[in-house]
mmCIF file of C-alpha atoms in Angstrom:
data_model
loop_
_atom_site.group_PDB
_atom_site.id
_atom_site.type_symbol
_atom_site.label_atom_id
_atom_site.label_comp_id
_atom_site.label_asym_id
_atom_site.label_seq_id
_atom_site.Cartn_x
_atom_site.Cartn_y
_atom_site.Cartn_z
ATOM 1 C CA MET A 173 119.549 82.717 108.081
ATOM 2 C CA GLN A 174 115.890 81.996 107.318
ATOM 3 C CA ILE A 175 115.565 78.445 106.084
ATOM 4 C CA GLY A 176 112.931 76.257 104.504
ATOM 5 C CA GLY A 177 110.793 76.345 101.395
ATOM 6 C CA PRO A 178 107.121 76.237 100.371
ATOM 7 C CA ARG A 179 106.790 72.591 101.330
ATOM 8 C CA ALA A 180 109.108 72.690 104.310
ATOM 9 C CA ILE A 181 107.705 75.455 106.480
ATOM 10 C CA GLU A 182 105.232 74.966 109.260
ATOM 11 C CA GLN A 183 103.780 78.252 110.450
ATOM 12 C CA VAL A 184 103.446 78.448 114.220
ATOM 13 C CA ASP A 185 102.760 81.822 115.766
ATOM 14 C CA GLN A 186 104.201 83.509 112.686
ATOM 15 C CA ALA A 187 107.529 81.737 113.304
ATOM 16 C CA SER A 188 109.060 79.873 110.380
ATOM 17 C CA VAL A 189 109.772 76.350 111.535
ATOM 18 C CA PRO A 190 111.822 74.285 109.074
ATOM 19 C CA VAL A 191 110.917 70.601 108.954
ATOM 20 C CA PRO A 192 112.328 67.869 106.745
ATOM 21 C CA ASP A 193 110.650 67.440 103.380
ATOM 22 C CA PRO A 194 110.504 63.718 102.526
ATOM 23 C CA GLY A 195 110.979 64.521 98.868
ATOM 24 C CA SER A 196 113.832 66.943 99.276
ATOM 25 C CA GLY A 197 116.614 64.526 100.269
ATOM 26 C CA ALA A 198 117.396 66.614 103.358
ATOM 27 C CA GLY A 199 119.726 64.702 105.605
ATOM 28 C CA GLU A 200 121.338 62.751 102.750
ATOM 29 C CA ALA A 201 124.177 65.199 102.158
ATOM 30 C CA GLY A 202 127.252 65.259 104.286
ATOM 31 C CA THR A 203 129.597 62.744 105.773
ATOM 32 C CA HIS A 204 128.723 59.239 106.811
ATOM 33 C CA ALA A 205 127.650 59.186 110.443
ATOM 34 C CA GLY A 206 130.718 57.313 111.536
ATOM 35 C CA GLY A 207 133.324 58.470 109.026
ATOM 36 C CA THR A 208 134.662 61.255 106.890
ATOM 37 C CA SER A 209 133.938 60.189 103.301
ATOM 38 C CA PRO A 210 131.775 62.854 101.678
ATOM 39 C CA LEU A 211 128.736 61.666 99.751
ATOM 40 C CA PRO A 212 128.377 62.546 96.055
ATOM 41 C CA SER A 213 125.700 65.143 96.799
ATOM 42 C CA LEU A 214 128.318 67.305 98.514
ATOM 43 C CA ALA A 215 129.167 68.770 95.118
ATOM 44 C CA GLN A 216 126.328 71.214 95.736
ATOM 45 C CA GLY A 217 127.167 74.854 96.479
ATOM 46 C CA GLY A 218 128.025 76.149 99.913
ATOM 47 C CA ALA A 219 124.734 77.992 100.344
ATOM 48 C CA SER A 220 122.756 74.830 99.560
ATOM 49 C CA LEU A 221 124.816 72.736 101.973
ATOM 50 C CA ARG A 222 124.380 75.376 104.648
ATOM 51 C CA GLU A 223 120.616 75.090 104.187
ATOM 52 C CA THR A 224 120.772 71.298 104.287
ATOM 53 C CA ILE A 225 122.604 71.401 107.612
ATOM 54 C CA ALA A 226 120.214 73.999 109.017
ATOM 55 C CA ARG A 227 117.038 72.201 107.902
ATOM 56 C CA ARG A 228 118.090 68.849 109.297
ATOM 57 C CA ALA A 229 119.546 70.274 112.507
ATOM 58 C CA VAL A 230 116.462 72.358 113.267
ATOM 59 C CA ALA A 231 114.220 69.332 112.744
ATOM 60 C CA ASP A 232 116.430 67.229 115.030
ATOM 61 C CA LEU A 233 116.540 69.917 117.704
ATOM 62 C CA LEU A 234 112.787 70.375 117.714
ATOM 63 C CA ASP A 235 112.130 66.631 117.788
ATOM 64 C CA GLY A 236 114.959 65.556 120.053
ATOM 65 C CA ALA A 237 114.683 68.063 122.892
ATOM 66 C CA PRO A 238 113.703 66.573 126.270
ATOM 67 C CA PRO A 239 110.304 67.561 127.692
ATOM 68 C CA PRO A 240 110.520 70.076 130.525
ATOM 69 C CA PRO A 241 110.279 68.534 133.998
ATOM 70 C CA ALA A 242 108.088 70.151 136.600
ATOM 71 C CA ALA A 243 109.960 72.930 138.351
ATOM 72 C CA ILE A 244 110.306 72.343 142.110
ATOM 73 C CA PRO A 245 111.978 74.990 144.290
ATOM 74 C CA ARG A 246 115.046 73.488 145.990
ATOM 75 C CA ARG A 247 113.977 74.594 149.436
ATOM 76 C CA HIS A 248 110.877 72.354 149.203
ATOM 77 C CA LEU A 249 112.964 69.194 148.810
ATOM 78 C CA PRO A 250 114.875 67.102 151.327
ATOM 79 C CA ALA A 251 118.631 66.969 150.899
ATOM 80 C CA HIS A 252 118.628 63.492 149.289
ATOM 81 C CA LYS A 253 116.662 64.883 146.322
ATOM 82 C CA VAL A 254 119.073 67.704 145.510
ATOM 83 C CA ALA A 255 120.595 65.478 142.812
ATOM 84 C CA SER A 256 117.298 65.489 140.919
ATOM 85 C CA ILE A 257 117.303 69.283 140.953
ATOM 86 C CA ASP A 258 120.827 69.250 139.553
ATOM 87 C CA SER A 259 119.579 66.969 136.786
ATOM 88 C CA GLU A 260 116.807 69.443 135.983
ATOM 89 C CA ALA A 261 119.375 72.240 135.871
ATOM 90 C CA ALA A 262 121.446 70.197 133.416
ATOM 91 C CA GLU A 263 118.379 69.643 131.240
ATOM 92 C CA LEU A 264 117.620 73.354 131.296
ATOM 93 C CA ARG A 265 121.166 74.169 130.236
ATOM 94 C CA VAL A 266 120.794 71.862 127.230
ATOM 95 C CA ASP A 267 117.417 73.465 126.501
ATOM 96 C CA MET A 268 119.027 76.921 126.508
ATOM 97 C CA LEU A 269 121.796 75.822 124.145
ATOM 98 C CA ILE A 270 119.202 74.345 121.780
ATOM 99 C CA ALA A 271 117.236 77.606 121.838
ATOM 100 C CA ASP A 272 120.428 79.537 121.082
ATOM 101 C CA ALA A 273 121.209 77.252 118.115
ATOM 102 C CA LEU A 274 117.671 77.701 116.786
ATOM 103 C CA LEU A 275 118.178 81.462 116.868
ATOM 104 C CA ASP A 276 121.380 80.974 114.857
ATOM 105 C CA ALA A 277 119.283 79.305 112.156
ATOM 106 C CA GLY A 278 116.879 82.238 111.967
ATOM 107 C CA ILE A 279 114.024 80.742 113.980
ATOM 108 C CA ALA A 280 111.881 83.569 115.312
ATOM 109 C CA PRO A 281 112.304 84.440 119.017
ATOM 110 C CA ARG A 282 108.544 83.996 119.444
ATOM 111 C CA HIS A 283 108.693 80.343 118.457
ATOM 112 C CA PRO A 284 106.997 78.183 121.131
ATOM 113 C CA ARG A 285 110.131 76.088 121.625
ATOM 114 C CA ILE A 286 112.156 79.186 122.554
ATOM 115 C CA ALA A 287 109.332 80.727 124.570
ATOM 116 C CA ARG A 288 109.097 77.497 126.575
ATOM 117 C CA THR A 289 112.778 77.745 127.440
ATOM 118 C CA VAL A 290 112.299 81.292 128.716
ATOM 119 C CA ARG A 291 109.464 80.049 130.928
ATOM 120 C CA ARG A 292 111.753 77.345 132.310
ATOM 121 C CA ILE A 293 114.391 79.967 133.127
ATOM 122 C CA VAL A 294 111.769 81.969 135.027
ATOM 123 C CA GLN A 295 110.825 78.819 136.960
ATOM 124 C CA GLN A 296 114.457 78.021 137.728
ATOM 125 C CA TYR A 297 115.161 81.520 139.071
ATOM 126 C CA PRO A 298 111.985 82.758 140.790
ATOM 127 C CA ALA A 299 111.591 86.480 141.369
ATOM 128 C CA ASP A 300 109.749 85.902 144.656
ATOM 129 C CA PRO A 301 112.212 86.757 147.460
ATOM 130 C CA GLY A 302 111.021 83.719 149.395
ATOM 131 C CA GLU A 303 111.983 81.400 146.547
ATOM 132 C CA ARG A 304 115.359 82.869 145.553
ATOM 133 C CA MET A 305 118.455 80.711 145.505
ATOM 134 C CA ARG A 306 120.183 81.295 148.848
ATOM 135 C CA GLY A 307 123.395 79.425 148.141
ATOM 136 C CA LEU A 308 125.305 77.450 145.542
ATOM 137 C CA HIS A 309 125.210 73.672 145.693
ATOM 138 C CA ASP A 310 127.930 73.240 143.049
ATOM 139 C CA ARG A 311 129.610 76.528 142.212
ATOM 140 C CA SER A 312 130.878 75.825 138.700
ATOM 141 C CA ARG A 313 127.669 74.136 137.542
ATOM 142 C CA ASP A 314 125.358 76.755 139.051
ATOM 143 C CA VAL A 315 127.419 79.633 137.660
ATOM 144 C CA ALA A 316 127.594 78.033 134.205
ATOM 145 C CA GLY A 317 123.823 77.579 134.113
ATOM 146 C CA LEU A 318 123.156 81.116 135.270
ATOM 147 C CA ALA A 319 125.565 82.475 132.649
ATOM 148 C CA GLN A 320 123.843 80.538 129.860
ATOM 149 C CA ALA A 321 120.461 81.882 130.975
ATOM 150 C CA MET A 322 121.742 85.454 130.917
ATOM 151 C CA LEU A 323 123.335 84.995 127.496
ATOM 152 C CA LEU A 324 120.147 83.644 125.950
ATOM 153 C CA LEU A 325 117.947 86.308 127.540
ATOM 154 C CA ALA A 326 120.327 89.090 126.482
ATOM 155 C CA ARG A 327 120.244 87.788 122.910
ATOM 156 C CA LEU A 328 116.449 87.777 123.024
ATOM 157 C CA GLY A 329 116.420 91.347 124.344
ATOM 158 C CA ARG A 330 114.738 90.179 127.564
ATOM 159 C CA ARG A 331 116.694 92.369 129.943
ATOM 160 C CA ASP A 332 113.578 92.679 132.066
ATOM 161 C CA VAL A 333 113.707 88.954 132.770
ATOM 162 C CA ILE A 334 117.426 89.138 133.546
ATOM 163 C CA ALA A 335 116.810 91.924 136.056
ATOM 164 C CA ALA A 336 113.878 90.166 137.715
ATOM 165 C CA HIS A 337 115.062 86.556 137.698
ATOM 166 C CA CYS A 338 118.843 86.376 137.088
ATOM 167 C CA ALA A 339 120.028 89.395 139.077
ATOM 168 C CA PRO A 340 119.065 87.857 142.475
ATOM 169 C CA PRO A 341 121.176 84.682 142.089
ATOM 170 C CA LEU A 342 123.892 86.793 140.464
ATOM 171 C CA ALA A 343 123.964 88.884 143.625
ATOM 172 C CA VAL A 344 124.638 85.670 145.572
ATOM 173 C CA VAL A 345 127.487 84.794 143.211
ATOM 174 C CA LEU A 346 128.962 88.289 143.538
ATOM 175 C CA THR A 347 128.232 88.826 147.225
ATOM 176 C CA TYR A 348 131.718 90.118 147.945
ATOM 177 C CA ALA A 349 132.263 92.070 144.741
ATOM 178 C CA GLU A 350 134.260 95.236 145.245
ATOM 179 C CA ALA A 351 132.831 98.687 144.595
ATOM 180 C CA ASP A 352 135.138 99.122 141.574
ATOM 181 C CA GLY A 353 133.642 96.031 139.965
ATOM 182 C CA ALA A 354 136.370 93.511 140.728
ATOM 183 C CA ILE A 355 135.133 89.936 140.979
ATOM 184 C CA PRO A 356 135.539 88.516 144.497
ATOM 185 C CA THR A 357 138.620 86.396 145.018
ATOM 186 C CA TRP A 358 136.674 83.181 145.662
ATOM 187 C CA ALA A 359 135.321 83.428 142.121
ATOM 188 C CA LEU A 360 138.810 83.937 140.654
ATOM 189 C CA PRO A 361 140.905 81.441 142.656
ATOM 190 C CA ASP A 362 144.638 81.120 142.187
ATOM 191 C CA THR A 363 144.409 77.394 141.438
ATOM 192 C CA PRO A 364 141.019 76.876 139.801
ATOM 193 C CA SER A 365 139.663 73.675 138.351
ATOM 194 C CA PRO A 366 139.117 73.645 134.570
ATOM 195 C CA ALA A 367 135.367 73.567 135.235
ATOM 196 C CA GLU A 368 135.662 76.855 137.101
ATOM 197 C CA VAL A 369 137.604 78.399 134.214
ATOM 198 C CA GLU A 370 134.793 77.499 131.806
ATOM 199 C CA ALA A 371 132.146 78.750 134.233
ATOM 200 C CA ILE A 372 133.873 82.081 134.852
ATOM 201 C CA ALA A 373 134.476 82.580 131.119
ATOM 202 C CA GLY A 374 130.753 82.096 130.531
ATOM 203 C CA LEU A 375 129.731 84.334 133.415
ATOM 204 C CA VAL A 376 132.005 87.212 132.408
ATOM 205 C CA HIS A 377 130.815 86.941 128.799
ATOM 206 C CA ALA A 378 127.218 87.084 130.041
ATOM 207 C CA LEU A 379 127.977 90.211 132.085
ATOM 208 C CA ALA A 380 129.474 91.820 128.983
ATOM 209 C CA ARG A 381 126.396 90.962 126.926
ATOM 210 C CA TRP A 382 123.979 92.181 129.586
ATOM 211 C CA ASP A 383 125.532 95.450 130.797
ATOM 212 C CA ALA A 384 129.184 95.978 129.837
ATOM 213 C CA ARG A 385 129.380 99.477 131.311
ATOM 214 C CA ARG A 386 128.012 98.458 134.701
ATOM 215 C CA PHE A 387 130.299 95.421 135.043
ATOM 216 C CA LEU A 388 133.364 96.822 133.276
ATOM 217 C CA GLY A 389 135.734 96.148 136.170
ATOM 218 C CA MET A 390 134.566 92.552 136.504
ATOM 219 C CA ILE A 391 134.762 91.992 132.753
ATOM 220 C CA VAL A 392 138.348 93.238 132.509
ATOM 221 C CA ALA A 393 139.461 91.318 135.596
ATOM 222 C CA GLY A 394 137.688 88.151 134.516
ATOM 223 C CA ALA A 395 138.952 88.255 130.924
ATOM 224 C CA ARG A 396 142.549 88.713 132.073
ATOM 225 C CA TRP A 397 142.131 85.879 134.557
ATOM 226 C CA VAL A 398 140.816 83.536 131.845
ATOM 227 C CA ALA A 399 143.668 84.533 129.526
ATOM 228 C CA ASP A 400 146.172 83.762 132.289
ATOM 229 C CA ARG A 401 144.786 80.204 132.527
ATOM 230 C CA GLN A 402 145.884 79.447 128.944
ATOM 231 C CA GLN A 403 148.192 76.452 128.573
ATOM 232 C CA PRO A 404 151.635 76.760 126.927
ATOM 233 C CA ASP A 405 150.347 75.146 123.715
ATOM 234 C CA GLY A 406 147.679 77.853 123.344
ATOM 235 C CA SER A 407 144.716 75.802 124.552
ATOM 236 C CA TRP A 408 142.689 75.710 127.780
ATOM 237 C CA SER A 409 142.472 72.527 129.846
ATOM 238 C CA PRO A 410 139.055 70.856 129.826
ATOM 239 C CA PRO A 411 137.208 69.588 132.910
ATOM 240 C CA SER A 412 137.372 65.879 133.620
ATOM 241 C CA GLY A 413 135.339 64.170 130.918
ATOM 242 C CA GLY A 414 135.140 67.395 128.906
ATOM 243 C CA GLU A 415 136.498 68.454 125.533
ATOM 244 C CA ARG A 416 139.554 70.691 125.120
ATOM 245 C CA LEU A 417 138.106 72.402 122.052
ATOM 246 C CA HIS A 418 134.964 73.290 124.019
ATOM 247 C CA SER A 419 137.115 74.931 126.700
ATOM 248 C CA CYS A 420 138.944 76.850 123.967
ATOM 249 C CA TRP A 421 135.646 78.071 122.527
ATOM 250 C CA GLN A 422 134.363 79.200 125.923
ATOM 251 C CA ALA A 423 137.549 81.156 126.631
ATOM 252 C CA LEU A 424 137.819 82.646 123.127
ATOM 253 C CA ARG A 425 134.155 83.597 123.002
ATOM 254 C CA LEU A 426 134.915 85.933 125.908
ATOM 255 C CA LEU A 427 138.353 87.143 124.839
ATOM 256 C CA GLY A 428 137.361 87.645 121.201
ATOM 257 C CA ALA A 429 134.439 89.801 122.327
ATOM 258 C CA VAL A 430 136.150 91.991 124.927
ATOM 259 C CA MET A 431 139.938 91.672 124.348
ATOM 260 C CA PRO A 432 140.411 90.565 120.718
ATOM 261 C CA ASN A 433 143.984 91.925 120.620
ATOM 262 C CA HIS A 434 145.161 90.027 123.699
ATOM 263 C CA PRO A 435 148.156 87.804 122.832
ATOM 264 C CA ALA A 436 146.263 84.770 124.138
ATOM 265 C CA VAL A 437 143.848 85.048 121.204
ATOM 266 C CA ALA A 438 146.590 84.781 118.575
ATOM 267 C CA ARG A 439 148.224 81.912 120.466
ATOM 268 C CA ALA A 440 144.921 80.066 120.578
ATOM 269 C CA ALA A 441 144.331 80.586 116.847
ATOM 270 C CA ARG A 442 147.738 79.058 116.129
ATOM 271 C CA PHE A 443 146.901 76.079 118.352
ATOM 272 C CA LEU A 444 143.598 75.508 116.559
ATOM 273 C CA HIS A 445 145.134 75.631 113.098
ATOM 274 C CA ALA A 446 148.027 73.383 114.169
ATOM 275 C CA SER A 447 145.698 70.750 115.666
ATOM 276 C CA ARG A 448 143.718 70.386 112.433
ATOM 277 C CA ASN A 449 143.972 66.905 110.935
ATOM 278 C CA GLY A 450 145.128 66.098 107.441
ATOM 279 C CA ASP A 451 141.529 65.327 106.445
ATOM 280 C CA GLY A 452 140.620 68.953 107.099
ATOM 281 C CA GLY A 453 138.716 68.510 110.340
ATOM 282 C CA TRP A 454 139.405 67.954 114.015
ATOM 283 C CA GLY A 455 139.229 64.897 116.219
ATOM 284 C CA ALA A 456 141.535 62.606 118.144
ATOM 285 C CA ASP A 457 141.051 59.691 115.729
ATOM 286 C CA GLY A 458 140.398 61.536 112.492
ATOM 287 C CA CYS A 459 137.728 64.048 111.611
ATOM 288 C CA ALA A 460 134.564 63.952 113.712
ATOM 289 C CA PRO A 461 131.632 66.417 113.479
ATOM 290 C CA LEU A 462 131.540 67.519 117.136
ATOM 291 C CA PRO A 463 135.232 68.440 117.616
ATOM 292 C CA THR A 464 135.244 69.989 114.148
ATOM 293 C CA ALA A 465 132.236 72.128 115.076
ATOM 294 C CA LEU A 466 133.844 73.215 118.348
ATOM 295 C CA ALA A 467 137.099 74.119 116.588
ATOM 296 C CA VAL A 468 135.202 76.160 113.991
ATOM 297 C CA LEU A 469 133.328 78.029 116.746
ATOM 298 C CA ALA A 470 136.585 78.697 118.580
ATOM 299 C CA LEU A 471 138.312 79.958 115.419
ATOM 300 C CA ALA A 472 135.353 82.175 114.574
ATOM 301 C CA ALA A 473 135.465 83.593 118.104
ATOM 302 C CA THR A 474 139.082 84.685 117.636
ATOM 303 C CA ARG A 475 137.870 87.168 114.999
ATOM 304 C CA THR A 476 141.024 86.408 113.027
ATOM 305 C CA THR A 477 140.921 86.154 109.248
ATOM 306 C CA LEU A 478 140.200 82.635 108.045
ATOM 307 C CA PRO A 479 141.414 81.292 104.682
ATOM 308 C CA GLU A 480 138.956 82.078 101.894
ATOM 309 C CA ALA A 481 138.439 78.399 101.132
ATOM 310 C CA PHE A 482 137.930 77.453 104.789
ATOM 311 C CA PRO A 483 134.094 77.392 104.825
ATOM 312 C CA ALA A 484 133.901 75.227 101.700
ATOM 313 C CA GLN A 485 136.478 72.844 103.138
ATOM 314 C CA VAL A 486 134.945 72.502 106.580
ATOM 315 C CA ARG A 487 131.180 72.727 106.128
ATOM 316 C CA PRO A 488 130.930 69.286 104.429
ATOM 317 C CA LEU A 489 132.546 67.793 107.528
ATOM 318 C CA LEU A 490 129.737 69.279 109.654
ATOM 319 C CA ALA A 491 126.908 67.924 107.503
ATOM 320 C CA PRO A 492 124.719 64.983 108.558
ATOM 321 C CA GLY A 493 125.335 61.560 107.085
ATOM 322 C CA ARG A 494 122.700 59.283 105.596
ATOM 323 C CA SER A 495 121.609 58.313 109.084
ATOM 324 C CA GLY A 496 121.940 61.809 110.495
ATOM 325 C CA TRP A 497 124.612 62.931 112.916
ATOM 326 C CA PRO A 498 126.466 60.513 115.175
ATOM 327 C CA ALA A 499 125.636 60.541 118.856
ATOM 328 C CA SER A 500 128.006 62.621 120.987
ATOM 329 C CA ARG A 501 128.477 63.158 124.678
ATOM 330 C CA PHE A 502 128.011 66.680 125.867
ATOM 331 C CA PRO A 503 131.437 68.349 125.664
ATOM 332 C CA HIS A 504 131.690 70.141 129.010
ATOM 333 C CA GLY A 505 132.254 67.348 131.448
ATOM 334 C CA PRO A 506 130.241 64.711 133.306
ATOM 335 C CA ALA A 507 128.255 67.205 135.394
ATOM 336 C CA ALA A 508 126.170 68.225 132.383
ATOM 337 C CA ASP A 509 126.561 64.992 130.427
ATOM 338 C CA SER A 510 123.982 62.975 132.269
ATOM 339 C CA ALA A 511 121.692 60.493 130.578
ATOM 340 C CA SER A 512 118.706 62.418 131.883
ATOM 341 C CA ALA A 513 119.935 65.645 130.274
ATOM 342 C CA MET A 514 119.543 64.239 126.766
ATOM 343 C CA ARG A 515 117.328 61.196 127.471
ATOM 344 C CA ALA A 516 120.087 59.061 125.929
ATOM 345 C CA ALA A 517 123.288 57.330 126.931
ATOM 346 C CA PRO A 518 126.146 57.613 126.325
ATOM 347 C CA GLY A 519 125.299 60.486 123.976
ATOM 348 C CA SER A 520 122.789 61.927 121.572
ATOM 349 C CA PRO A 521 122.710 63.059 117.927
ATOM 350 C CA VAL A 522 121.033 66.221 119.223
ATOM 351 C CA VAL A 523 124.336 67.259 120.813
ATOM 352 C CA THR A 524 126.144 66.931 117.484
ATOM 353 C CA ALA A 525 123.315 68.621 115.587
ATOM 354 C CA LEU A 526 123.207 71.748 117.738
ATOM 355 C CA PHE A 527 126.966 72.377 117.561
ATOM 356 C CA ALA A 528 127.152 71.513 113.850
ATOM 357 C CA LEU A 529 124.380 74.035 113.224
ATOM 358 C CA LYS A 530 126.096 76.754 115.239
ATOM 359 C CA ALA A 531 129.427 76.131 113.507
ATOM 360 C CA SER A 532 127.899 76.108 110.025
ATOM 361 C CA GLU A 533 126.173 79.417 110.693
ATOM 362 C CA ALA A 534 129.373 80.887 112.154
ATOM 363 C CA LEU A 535 131.018 80.242 108.773
ATOM 364 C CA ALA A 536 128.411 82.297 106.928
ATOM 365 C CA PRO A 537 129.388 85.754 105.612
ATOM 366 C CA HIS A 538 128.518 88.541 108.043
ATOM 367 C CA SER A 539 127.734 86.005 110.731
ATOM 368 C CA PRO A 540 127.523 87.430 114.270
ATOM 369 C CA ARG A 541 129.711 84.441 115.271
ATOM 370 C CA ARG A 542 127.907 83.732 118.492
#
């Protein structure tokens, strides 16, 4: 979707950058920041509301992103500073998710905000053999970050960067991979933590996006393993401090792409529909934008047919209120939900904005449903 109008486009490097127009009322449509009552302006058509969400979200993402910290190779730091490197990795992961959401809205890949994220990935994973990551400090976090980098670069068509900068740490992750492509047993443990399930789901999806033929054995083994971790109710357990609907989206994003006919997909779709609240959205205490966005992304990933009226019913619940979106904690656990990652505590409207944008775009006809 390309968004913006004559007064709401700032040209930067030939990339269309939507910014709020003070006279347009952008940001006034939607639900109140803390509740579910739609404002009168929500009578507008679906296409107009989609643009309202996209315009406001893009502006928030461009304004609210944290500045990049200086990249410092881990081997140059004493052990007591490893935590600061982990914080930088968390910030980079948020940066990559923001760049991915901007692409959903039709922002050009050449936009400086996206190009800056690619540069940060290159800094995080140096191609110089002397600087390469030699080990994993925290397996699930490191794997999740690497997977997100590969997914973004594959979407941008930057397979050259994946080969030069992501393949070396990937080789560390897959040191004991079998010749037939099976993922080593340490990466697919019998009793994994929920964080590892999310990380492996992301990694296997990234392998499928990068080179499905080369990693076919790993993709099949990993997808079946993720499907086997499904709970009896059709969901996937979240990490401590995480969000169940985020875990469902991570698992279904993989299964919907590589095994859409697996029984786990249909079971998950039933769980998602059954957990919908009477107000039309999702959330433990009534509809809230973040869980609603995650449920929409998970449902879209199932590639099942949604009710015809579903987009019109749900998109208003994703829209910003008069004060914008409410602040939300990052949904995949405390490891990535640090105050430094979003420069805010206990949450940030940027978190809500990026997932609301992705969900709104996933509802669009012919959406790639990232």
